[in-house]
């Protein structure tokens, strides 16, 4: 008779998606923050350039 | 970063999402239950696919690190960092899923007499130290030290792959499913092939995103440095 090993499968897939999810989320947050900072700084540069003109 | 490379990102993400979704559907809904182990055998598709993705990432670390040491090209350093970090994430997946599978199939989480398990743990520890070094080390030295550690870690991959031959078959727990033609049903091969492809694609996408994060951080740091020089 085939044993009931479904709980192991469940925990294994939970672990896989938890590891991947946390890593993808952390990468996404870092990328978004960086892009925002760079966009803000280049906008600030443009504003000061215009003021100087 | 050139615009042509940036526009590749959503397309690659969509392709990866489709491949991962299709692989999940095949593994969970189409493939029949294995006769002896039952449902837990389905871990195999993610376990082996993640191992392929991890070895491929460490291969990238190996060549990018050698190139960095030879040329001091900062882009190859960024690529090595990105591939090392992504490879470490997949290495962790292999270790965790392997332990859960081992507990269910062999009634043990880990076996110190098993060369494949021990060498893989050593590989994981090397890339754990690589990730810690690259994120918290002295910024002036981490590129060179990381490249040397990356080469050492990636060079140990063949040892992990062939370590399974060190013990006679009767003394081993870790199976050689593919080598012994263990996948009989054609749907097993479809699920296995697609899962491996999807996970390799996911690893490639993550390396690309991590490279972009590193590239933007580097550009931002350089810009800040230039501005502070201009102020003085």
Coordinates of C-alpha atoms in Angstrom, one line a residue:
Chain A
X1 CA 0.0 0.0 0.0
X2 CA 1.3 3.5 -0.9
X3 CA 2.1 5.5 2.2
X4 CA 0.4 8.9 2.9
X5 CA 3.3 11.3 2.4
X6 CA 1.3 14.3 1.4
X7 CA 2.3 16.4 4.5
X8 CA 5.9 16.1 3.5
X9 CA 5.1 17.3 0.0
X10 CA 3.1 20.2 1.4
X11 CA 5.9 21.4 3.7
X12 CA 8.5 21.0 1.0
X13 CA 6.5 23.1 -1.5
X14 CA 5.8 25.7 1.3
X15 CA 9.6 25.9 2.0
X16 CA 10.4 26.3 -1.7
X17 CA 7.9 29.1 -2.3
X18 CA 8.8 30.8 1.0
X19 CA 12.5 30.9 0.2
X20 CA 11.9 32.1 -3.4
X21 CA 9.1 34.6 -2.3
X22 CA 11.3 36.2 0.4
X23 CA 14.2 36.5 -2.0
X24 CA 12.1 37.9 -4.9
X25 CA 10.3 40.3 -2.6
X26 CA 13.6 41.6 -1.1
X27 CA 15.1 42.1 -4.6
X28 CA 12.0 43.9 -5.8
X29 CA 12.0 46.2 -2.8
X30 CA 15.7 47.0 -3.2
X31 CA 15.2 47.7 -6.9
X32 CA 12.2 49.9 -6.4
X33 CA 13.9 51.9 -3.7
X34 CA 17.0 52.4 -5.9
X35 CA 15.0 53.5 -8.9
X36 CA 13.0 55.9 -6.8
X37 CA 16.1 57.4 -5.2
X38 CA 17.8 57.8 -8.6
X39 CA 14.7 59.3 -10.2
X40 CA 14.3 61.8 -7.3
X41 CA 17.9 62.8 -7.4
X42 CA 17.9 63.4 -11.2
X43 CA 14.6 65.3 -10.9
X44 CA 16.3 67.4 -8.1
X45 CA 19.3 68.1 -10.4
X46 CA 16.9 69.2 -13.2
X47 CA 15.0 71.5 -10.9
X48 CA 18.2 73.2 -9.6
X49 CA 19.5 73.5 -13.2
X50 CA 16.3 75.3 -14.2
X51 CA 16.6 77.6 -11.2
X52 CA 20.2 78.4 -12.1
X53 CA 19.1 79.3 -15.6
Chain B
X1 CA 21.8 50.3 -18.6
X2 CA 20.9 50.2 -22.3
X3 CA 17.1 50.4 -23.1
X4 CA 17.2 47.2 -25.2
X5 CA 18.3 45.2 -22.1
X6 CA 15.7 46.8 -19.9
X7 CA 12.8 45.9 -22.3
X8 CA 13.9 42.2 -22.1
X9 CA 12.9 42.0 -18.5
X10 CA 9.1 41.8 -18.7
X11 CA 9.2 39.4 -21.5
X12 CA 11.6 37.1 -19.7
X13 CA 9.4 37.4 -16.5
X14 CA 6.3 36.5 -18.4
X15 CA 8.0 33.5 -20.0
X16 CA 9.3 32.3 -16.6
X17 CA 5.9 32.7 -15.0
X18 CA 4.2 30.6 -17.8
X19 CA 6.9 27.9 -17.6
X20 CA 6.8 27.7 -13.7
X21 CA 2.9 27.7 -13.8
X22 CA 2.9 24.9 -16.4
X23 CA 5.5 22.9 -14.5
X24 CA 3.5 23.2 -11.3
X25 CA 0.3 22.0 -13.1
X26 CA 2.2 19.0 -14.6
X27 CA 3.8 18.0 -11.3
X28 CA 0.8 18.4 -9.1
X29 CA -2.1 17.5 -11.4
X30 CA -0.8 15.3 -14.2
X31 CA 2.0 13.1 -13.0
X32 CA 0.7 9.9 -11.3
X33 CA 1.7 9.0 -7.7
X34 CA 4.9 7.0 -7.4
X35 CA 4.1 3.5 -6.2
X36 CA 6.5 3.1 -3.3
X37 CA 7.0 6.7 -2.0
X38 CA 3.6 8.1 -2.8
X39 CA 3.0 11.9 -3.1
X40 CA 6.4 12.9 -1.6
X41 CA 8.1 11.7 -4.8
X42 CA 6.8 14.9 -6.5
X43 CA 9.5 16.9 -4.5
X44 CA 12.0 15.3 -7.0
X45 CA 11.0 17.7 -9.8
X46 CA 11.7 20.8 -7.7
X47 CA 14.7 19.3 -5.9
X48 CA 16.6 18.2 -9.0
X49 CA 15.6 21.3 -11.0
X50 CA 16.8 23.6 -8.2
X51 CA 20.1 21.6 -8.1
X52 CA 20.5 22.2 -11.9
X53 CA 19.8 26.0 -11.4
X54 CA 22.2 26.1 -8.5
X55 CA 25.0 24.4 -10.4
X56 CA 24.5 26.6 -13.5
X57 CA 24.6 29.7 -11.3
X58 CA 27.8 28.5 -9.7
X59 CA 29.2 27.9 -13.2
X60 CA 28.5 31.6 -14.0
X61 CA 30.3 32.5 -10.7
X62 CA 33.3 30.5 -11.7
X63 CA 33.8 32.1 -15.1
X64 CA 32.9 35.6 -14.0
X65 CA 35.3 35.4 -11.1
X66 CA 38.2 34.2 -13.2
X67 CA 37.4 37.0 -15.7
X68 CA 37.3 39.5 -12.9
X69 CA 40.7 38.4 -11.5
X70 CA 42.2 38.5 -14.9
X71 CA 40.8 41.9 -16.1
X72 CA 39.4 43.6 -12.9
X73 CA 36.3 44.4 -14.9
X74 CA 33.6 45.6 -12.4
X75 CA 30.7 44.2 -14.5
X76 CA 32.1 40.6 -14.2
X77 CA 32.3 41.2 -10.4
X78 CA 28.7 42.3 -10.4
X79 CA 27.7 39.2 -12.4
X80 CA 29.6 36.9 -10.0
X81 CA 27.9 38.5 -7.0
X82 CA 24.4 38.2 -8.6
X83 CA 24.9 34.5 -9.7
X84 CA 26.5 33.6 -6.3
X85 CA 23.5 35.0 -4.4
X86 CA 20.9 33.4 -6.6
X87 CA 22.8 30.1 -6.6
X88 CA 22.9 30.2 -2.8
X89 CA 19.0 30.6 -2.7
X90 CA 18.6 27.5 -5.0
X91 CA 21.2 25.6 -3.0
X92 CA 19.1 26.3 0.2
X93 CA 16.0 25.0 -1.6
X94 CA 17.9 21.8 -2.6
X95 CA 19.1 21.3 1.0
X96 CA 15.7 21.9 2.6
X97 CA 13.6 19.8 0.1
X98 CA 16.3 17.0 0.3
X99 CA 16.0 16.9 4.0
X100 CA 12.2 16.8 4.0
X101 CA 12.3 14.0 1.3
X102 CA 14.9 12.1 3.3
X103 CA 12.8 12.3 6.5
X104 CA 9.8 10.9 4.6
X105 CA 11.6 8.3 2.5
X106 CA 14.6 7.2 4.7
X107 CA 13.3 8.2 8.1
X108 CA 16.3 10.5 8.7
X109 CA 16.8 14.3 8.1
X110 CA 20.5 14.0 7.4
X111 CA 23.1 11.2 7.2
X112 CA 26.8 12.1 7.9
X113 CA 28.0 8.9 6.2
X114 CA 26.5 9.9 2.8
X115 CA 29.1 11.7 0.7
X116 CA 26.5 13.5 -1.5
X117 CA 24.8 15.0 1.5
X118 CA 28.0 16.1 3.3
X119 CA 29.6 17.6 0.2
X120 CA 26.4 19.4 -0.7
X121 CA 26.3 20.8 2.9
X122 CA 29.9 22.0 2.5
X123 CA 29.0 23.7 -0.9
X124 CA 26.1 25.4 0.9
X125 CA 28.4 26.6 3.7
X126 CA 30.9 28.0 1.1
X127 CA 28.2 30.0 -0.6
X128 CA 26.7 31.1 2.7
X129 CA 30.1 32.6 3.5
X130 CA 30.4 34.0 0.0
X131 CA 27.0 35.8 0.5
X132 CA 28.0 37.1 3.9
X133 CA 31.4 38.3 2.7
X134 CA 29.8 40.1 -0.4
X135 CA 27.2 41.8 1.7
X136 CA 29.1 42.7 4.9
X137 CA 32.8 42.5 4.0
X138 CA 35.2 45.4 3.6
X139 CA 34.1 47.0 0.3
X140 CA 37.7 47.6 -0.8
X141 CA 38.6 43.9 -0.7
X142 CA 35.3 42.0 -1.1
X143 CA 35.5 41.8 -4.9
X144 CA 38.9 40.0 -4.9
X145 CA 38.2 37.8 -1.9
X146 CA 34.7 37.0 -3.2
X147 CA 36.1 36.0 -6.6
X148 CA 38.6 33.6 -5.0
X149 CA 36.0 32.1 -2.7
X150 CA 33.5 31.9 -5.6
X151 CA 36.1 30.0 -7.7
X152 CA 36.8 27.6 -4.8
X153 CA 33.1 27.0 -4.2
X154 CA 32.2 26.5 -7.8
X155 CA 35.2 24.2 -8.3
X156 CA 33.7 21.9 -5.6
X157 CA 30.5 21.3 -7.7
X158 CA 32.0 18.3 -9.6
X159 CA 33.0 16.8 -6.2
X160 CA 29.3 17.0 -5.2
X161 CA 28.1 15.5 -8.4
X162 CA 30.5 12.6 -8.5
X163 CA 30.6 12.0 -4.7
X164 CA 27.7 9.6 -5.0
X165 CA 30.1 7.1 -6.7
X166 CA 32.3 6.9 -3.5
X167 CA 30.1 4.4 -1.7
X168 CA 29.0 1.0 -3.0
X169 CA 25.3 1.1 -4.2
X170 CA 24.2 -1.1 -1.3
X171 CA 25.5 1.4 1.3
X172 CA 24.0 4.5 -0.3
X173 CA 20.7 6.2 0.5
X174 CA 20.8 8.9 -2.2
X175 CA 19.2 7.5 -5.4
X176 CA 20.6 7.9 -9.0
X177 CA 17.1 8.1 -10.6
X178 CA 18.1 9.4 -14.0
X179 CA 21.2 7.2 -14.4
X180 CA 19.2 4.1 -13.6
X181 CA 16.3 5.0 -15.9
X182 CA 13.9 5.3 -12.9
X183 CA 11.3 7.5 -14.6
X184 CA 9.1 5.0 -16.5
X185 CA 5.9 7.0 -17.2
X186 CA 6.4 9.6 -20.1
X187 CA 4.6 12.2 -18.0
X188 CA 7.4 12.0 -15.5
X189 CA 9.9 13.0 -18.1
X190 CA 7.7 15.9 -19.3
X191 CA 7.3 17.2 -15.7
X192 CA 11.0 16.7 -15.0
X193 CA 12.1 18.5 -18.2
X194 CA 9.7 21.4 -17.8
X195 CA 10.4 21.9 -14.1
X196 CA 14.2 21.9 -14.7
X197 CA 13.8 24.4 -17.6
X198 CA 11.4 26.6 -15.6
X199 CA 13.8 26.8 -12.6
X200 CA 16.8 27.5 -14.8
X201 CA 14.8 30.3 -16.4
X202 CA 13.8 31.6 -13.0
X203 CA 17.4 31.5 -11.9
X204 CA 18.4 33.4 -15.1
X205 CA 15.8 36.1 -14.4
X206 CA 16.8 36.5 -10.8
X207 CA 20.5 36.8 -11.8
X208 CA 19.5 39.5 -14.3
X209 CA 17.4 41.4 -11.7
X210 CA 20.2 41.1 -9.0
X211 CA 22.8 42.3 -11.6
X212 CA 20.6 45.3 -12.2
X213 CA 20.3 46.1 -8.5
X214 CA 24.1 45.9 -8.2
X215 CA 24.6 48.0 -11.3
X216 CA 22.3 50.7 -10.0
X217 CA 23.9 50.7 -6.6
X218 CA 27.3 51.0 -8.1
X219 CA 26.2 53.9 -10.4
X220 CA 24.5 55.6 -7.5
X221 CA 27.6 55.3 -5.3
X222 CA 29.8 56.6 -8.1
X223 CA 27.5 59.6 -8.7
X224 CA 27.5 60.4 -5.0
X225 CA 31.3 60.2 -5.0
X226 CA 31.5 62.6 -8.0
X227 CA 29.1 65.1 -6.4
X228 CA 31.0 65.2 -3.1
X229 CA 34.2 65.8 -5.1
X230 CA 32.5 68.6 -7.0
X231 CA 31.3 70.2 -3.7
X232 CA 34.9 70.3 -2.4

